[in-house]
CSV table of C-alpha atoms in Angstrom, one decimal:
chain,number,residue,atom,x,y,z
A,1,MET,CA,0.1,0.0,-0.1
A,2,ALA,CA,2.8,2.5,0.9
A,3,LEU,CA,4.5,1.6,-2.3
A,4,ARG,CA,1.7,2.0,-4.6
A,5,PHE,CA,1.2,5.5,-2.8
A,6,MET,CA,4.9,6.6,-3.5
A,7,VAL,CA,4.7,5.4,-7.1
A,8,SER,CA,1.5,7.5,-7.7
A,9,PHE,CA,3.0,10.4,-6.0
A,10,ALA,CA,6.0,10.1,-8.0
A,11,ALA,CA,4.0,10.1,-11.2
A,12,LEU,CA,2.0,12.9,-10.1
A,13,ALA,CA,5.2,14.9,-9.4
A,14,LEU,CA,6.6,14.1,-13.0
A,15,ALA,CA,3.4,15.3,-14.5
A,16,CYS,CA,3.4,18.6,-12.6
A,17,ALA,CA,7.1,19.1,-13.8
A,18,ASP,CA,6.4,18.2,-17.4
A,19,ARG,CA,3.4,20.7,-17.5
A,20,THR,CA,5.5,23.5,-15.7
A,21,ALA,CA,8.2,23.1,-18.2
A,22,HIS,CA,5.4,22.9,-21.3
A,23,VAL,CA,4.0,26.3,-19.8
A,24,SER,CA,7.3,28.0,-19.3
A,25,SER,CA,8.4,27.2,-22.9
A,26,HIS,CA,5.5,29.2,-24.2
A,27,THR,CA,5.9,32.0,-21.7
A,28,SER,CA,9.6,32.9,-22.0
A,29,TYR,CA,10.6,36.4,-22.9
A,30,HIS,CA,11.7,36.9,-26.4
A,31,PRO,CA,13.4,40.2,-26.9
A,32,GLN,CA,12.0,42.7,-29.6
A,33,PRO,CA,14.3,43.1,-32.8
A,34,SER,CA,16.2,46.1,-33.0
A,35,TYR,CA,15.4,48.4,-36.2
A,36,GLN,CA,17.2,51.2,-37.8
A,37,PRO,CA,16.0,54.8,-37.5
A,38,ARG,CA,13.9,55.8,-40.5
A,39,PRO,CA,15.8,58.1,-42.8
A,40,SER,CA,14.6,61.7,-42.7
A,41,TYR,CA,13.9,63.2,-46.2
A,42,HIS,CA,13.4,66.7,-47.3
A,43,PRO,CA,9.6,67.6,-47.4
A,44,GLN,CA,8.0,67.4,-50.9
A,45,PRO,CA,8.0,70.5,-52.7
A,46,SER,CA,4.4,72.2,-52.5
A,47,TYR,CA,4.3,72.8,-56.1
A,48,GLY,CA,4.0,69.0,-57.0
A,49,HIS,CA,6.4,67.3,-59.8
A,50,HIS,CA,7.5,70.3,-61.7
A,51,GLU,CA,9.5,73.5,-61.0
A,52,PRO,CA,7.4,76.7,-60.5
A,53,ALA,CA,6.8,78.5,-63.8
A,54,VAL,CA,8.8,81.6,-62.3
A,55,PRO,CA,11.3,80.9,-59.7
A,56,ALA,CA,11.5,83.2,-56.3
A,57,CYS,CA,15.0,84.7,-57.7
A,58,ALA,CA,13.2,86.1,-60.9
A,59,ALA,CA,11.4,88.5,-58.3
A,60,ASN,CA,14.2,90.5,-57.8
A,61,THR,CA,15.2,91.0,-61.6
A,62,THR,CA,13.5,92.0,-64.9
A,63,LYS,CA,16.2,89.7,-67.0
A,64,PRO,CA,15.4,86.4,-67.8
A,65,TRP,CA,18.5,84.9,-65.8
A,66,CYS,CA,19.3,85.0,-62.1
A,67,LEU,CA,22.6,85.6,-60.8
A,68,GLU,CA,21.9,84.9,-57.2
A,69,ASP,CA,19.4,82.3,-55.8
A,70,ALA,CA,18.8,81.4,-52.4
A,71,GLU,CA,16.8,78.3,-53.6
A,72,TYR,CA,19.6,77.0,-55.5
A,73,PRO,CA,20.1,73.2,-55.1
A,74,THR,CA,23.7,73.1,-54.6
A,75,TYR,CA,23.7,69.6,-52.6
A,76,GLU,CA,21.4,68.0,-54.8
A,77,ILE,CA,23.3,68.8,-58.2
A,78,LYS,CA,26.6,67.6,-56.5
A,79,HIS,CA,24.8,64.4,-55.4
A,80,ALA,CA,23.3,63.8,-58.8
A,81,ILE,CA,26.8,64.5,-60.4
A,82,ASP,CA,28.4,62.1,-58.1
A,83,TYR,CA,26.1,59.4,-59.2
A,84,HIS,CA,26.1,60.2,-62.9
A,85,PHE,CA,29.7,61.4,-63.1
A,86,SER,CA,31.0,59.6,-66.4
A,87,LYS,CA,27.7,60.9,-68.3
A,88,VAL,CA,27.9,64.3,-66.8
A,89,ILE,CA,31.4,65.1,-67.5
A,90,ASP,CA,30.8,63.9,-71.2
A,91,LEU,CA,28.1,66.7,-71.5
A,92,TYR,CA,30.0,69.4,-69.8
A,93,ALA,CA,32.9,68.6,-72.4
A,94,ASP,CA,30.4,69.5,-75.1
A,95,VAL,CA,29.7,73.0,-73.6
A,96,ALA,CA,33.1,73.6,-72.0
A,97,ASP,CA,34.6,74.9,-75.3
A,98,LEU,CA,32.0,77.7,-75.0
A,99,ASN,CA,32.9,78.7,-71.6
A,100,THR,CA,34.5,82.2,-71.8
A,101,GLU,CA,35.7,82.2,-68.4
A,102,LEU,CA,39.4,83.0,-69.6
A,103,SER,CA,38.1,86.3,-70.8
A,104,VAL,CA,37.6,87.5,-67.4
A,105,GLU,CA,41.5,87.6,-67.1
A,106,ARG,CA,41.7,90.5,-69.9
A,107,PRO,CA,39.4,93.2,-68.4
A,108,ASN,CA,41.4,95.9,-70.1
A,109,THR,CA,40.0,94.6,-73.4
A,110,LEU,CA,36.3,96.0,-72.6
A,111,GLU,CA,37.6,99.4,-71.4
A,112,GLU,CA,39.4,99.9,-74.4
A,113,GLU,CA,36.7,99.1,-77.0
A,114,THR,CA,34.6,102.0,-78.3
A,115,TYR,CA,31.0,101.5,-79.5
A,116,LEU,CA,28.4,103.8,-81.4
A,117,CYS,CA,25.8,102.8,-79.0
A,118,PRO,CA,26.3,102.8,-75.0
A,119,SER,CA,26.2,99.4,-73.6
A,120,ASP,CA,26.9,97.3,-70.2
A,121,THR,CA,29.1,94.4,-70.8
A,122,ALA,CA,29.7,91.6,-68.1
A,123,TYR,CA,30.8,88.1,-67.8
A,124,VAL,CA,28.3,86.1,-65.7
A,125,ARG,CA,27.7,82.8,-64.4
A,126,PRO,CA,23.9,82.3,-64.3
A,127,LEU,CA,22.3,79.9,-61.9
A,128,ARG,CA,18.9,80.0,-63.3
A,129,ALA,CA,17.6,81.3,-66.8
A,130,GLN,CA,14.7,81.2,-69.2
A,131,ASN,CA,15.4,78.9,-72.1
A,132,THR,CA,14.4,79.4,-76.0
A,133,ASP,CA,11.0,77.7,-75.0
A,134,GLY,CA,10.3,80.1,-72.4
A,135,LYS,CA,11.0,77.9,-69.4
A,136,TRP,CA,13.2,78.4,-66.6
A,137,ARG,CA,15.8,76.0,-65.9
A,138,VAL,CA,18.6,75.3,-63.2
A,139,ILE,CA,22.0,76.1,-64.7
A,140,VAL,CA,25.0,73.8,-63.4
A,141,ASN,CA,27.3,76.4,-62.0
A,142,ASN,CA,30.1,76.7,-59.2
A,143,ILE,CA,29.7,73.0,-58.1
A,144,GLU,CA,32.8,71.4,-56.6
A,145,THR,CA,32.7,67.5,-56.8
A,146,HIS,CA,35.3,65.0,-57.9
A,147,TYR,CA,38.1,67.6,-57.4
A,148,LYS,CA,36.7,69.6,-60.2
A,149,THR,CA,34.5,72.8,-60.4
A,150,PHE,CA,31.8,72.7,-63.0
A,151,THR,CA,31.2,76.4,-64.1
A,152,GLN,CA,29.6,78.2,-67.2
A,153,THR,CA,30.8,81.5,-67.9
A,154,THR,CA,29.4,83.7,-70.7
A,155,ARG,CA,29.8,87.3,-71.9
A,156,ILE,CA,26.7,89.3,-72.4
A,157,GLU,CA,26.5,93.0,-73.4
A,158,GLU,CA,23.1,95.0,-73.1
A,159,CYS,CA,22.2,98.1,-74.9
A,160,LEU,CA,21.4,101.1,-72.7
A,161,THR,CA,19.5,103.1,-75.4
A,162,SER,CA,17.9,100.3,-77.5
A,163,GLY,CA,15.8,101.6,-80.2
A,164,GLU,CA,17.1,105.3,-79.8
A,165,ALA,CA,19.2,107.0,-82.5
A,166,CYS,CA,23.1,106.1,-82.3
A,167,PRO,CA,24.3,109.1,-80.3
A,168,LEU,CA,27.8,109.0,-82.0
A,169,VAL,CA,26.3,109.2,-85.7
A,170,PRO,CA,25.5,112.5,-87.4
A,171,GLU,CA,21.8,113.4,-87.5
A,172,CYS,CA,21.9,113.3,-91.2
A,173,TYR,CA,22.0,109.5,-91.2
A,174,ASP,CA,18.8,107.6,-90.0
A,175,SER,CA,20.3,105.4,-87.2
A,176,LYS,CA,19.1,103.2,-84.5
A,177,CYS,CA,20.7,101.2,-81.5
A,178,LEU,CA,20.0,97.5,-82.1
A,179,GLN,CA,20.4,94.8,-79.4
A,180,LYS,CA,21.7,91.8,-80.9
A,181,SER,CA,21.4,88.2,-79.2
A,182,VAL,CA,23.2,84.8,-79.3
A,183,TYR,CA,22.0,81.4,-78.7
A,184,HIS,CA,24.1,80.0,-76.0
A,185,ARG,CA,24.1,76.6,-74.7
A,186,PHE,CA,24.2,75.4,-70.9
A,187,LEU,CA,24.2,72.1,-69.2
A,188,VAL,CA,21.2,72.3,-66.9
A,189,TYR,CA,19.8,70.1,-63.9
A,190,ASP,CA,16.3,69.1,-63.7
A,191,PRO,CA,15.6,67.7,-60.2
A,192,TYR,CA,12.2,66.0,-61.1
A,193,ASP,CA,13.9,63.7,-63.8
A,194,GLN,CA,14.6,60.4,-62.0
A,195,TYR,CA,16.7,58.7,-64.7
A,196,PHE,CA,19.3,61.3,-65.8
A,197,PRO,CA,18.5,64.7,-64.4
A,198,PHE,CA,20.9,66.8,-66.6
A,199,ALA,CA,20.7,67.9,-70.4
A,200,ILE,CA,22.0,70.7,-72.6
A,201,GLU,CA,19.6,73.2,-73.6
A,202,THR,CA,19.6,76.5,-75.5
A,203,PHE,CA,19.2,80.2,-74.0
A,204,LYS,CA,19.1,83.4,-75.8
A,205,LEU,CA,21.2,86.0,-74.3
A,206,PRO,CA,22.3,89.7,-75.3
A,207,ALA,CA,25.6,89.6,-77.1
A,208,SER,CA,26.1,93.0,-78.6
A,209,CYS,CA,24.9,96.5,-79.1
A,210,ALA,CA,25.0,97.5,-82.7
A,211,CYS,CA,24.1,100.7,-84.4
A,212,LEU,CA,21.9,100.4,-87.3
A,213,LEU,CA,22.3,102.9,-90.3
A,214,GLY,CA,19.9,103.9,-92.5
A,215,ALA,CA,19.8,106.3,-95.6
A,216,PHE,CA,21.9,109.4,-95.6
A,217,THR,CA,19.2,112.5,-95.7
A,218,ILE,CA,19.6,116.0,-96.2
A,219,ASP,CA,17.5,118.7,-94.4
A,220,HIS,CA,16.6,122.0,-96.4
């Protein structure tokens, strides 16, 4: 009788131990997996998927280009050039021959030149400009990456008295100051082109101020 009681007690204890182990295996704590923090992104521009028709820098000028731009995407352009460097350098080489940066080293040439019509001449590096289709574009300028500086300099000359008579021509001649333009190509950046955000586009810029002479007349 005592022996049966001891065997029954041992079996009961074994069953309890097995149940306890079974419950413990289901209630054991597993640590939560660790995750990397979510990357932070710049907020999406409020104007959607296209550049605004007129950039903010155009509010400070009446000219179809901006030499200063508080919203110029320098970091984004550098990152895109780094990613597409081999293709961009080929495009840049196509317009580098048009760069008139070296002319800045000869400022005396401008002072010594004489024109029949008054004009302002300057060497500029536009940051944004209006292309021949009338659309504003971001121009790649003053960007340093891969131990190289991407610049695009051009010479402009604007008539101060366009449409008026040439001041150095005798009144017996029918004359008129005429603004002449040239078509210039620039490497531009499109922030909304997800595949290759660079291209070469054409821009119309003032190039010289000419004096148009008409017929000789004699007033009696």
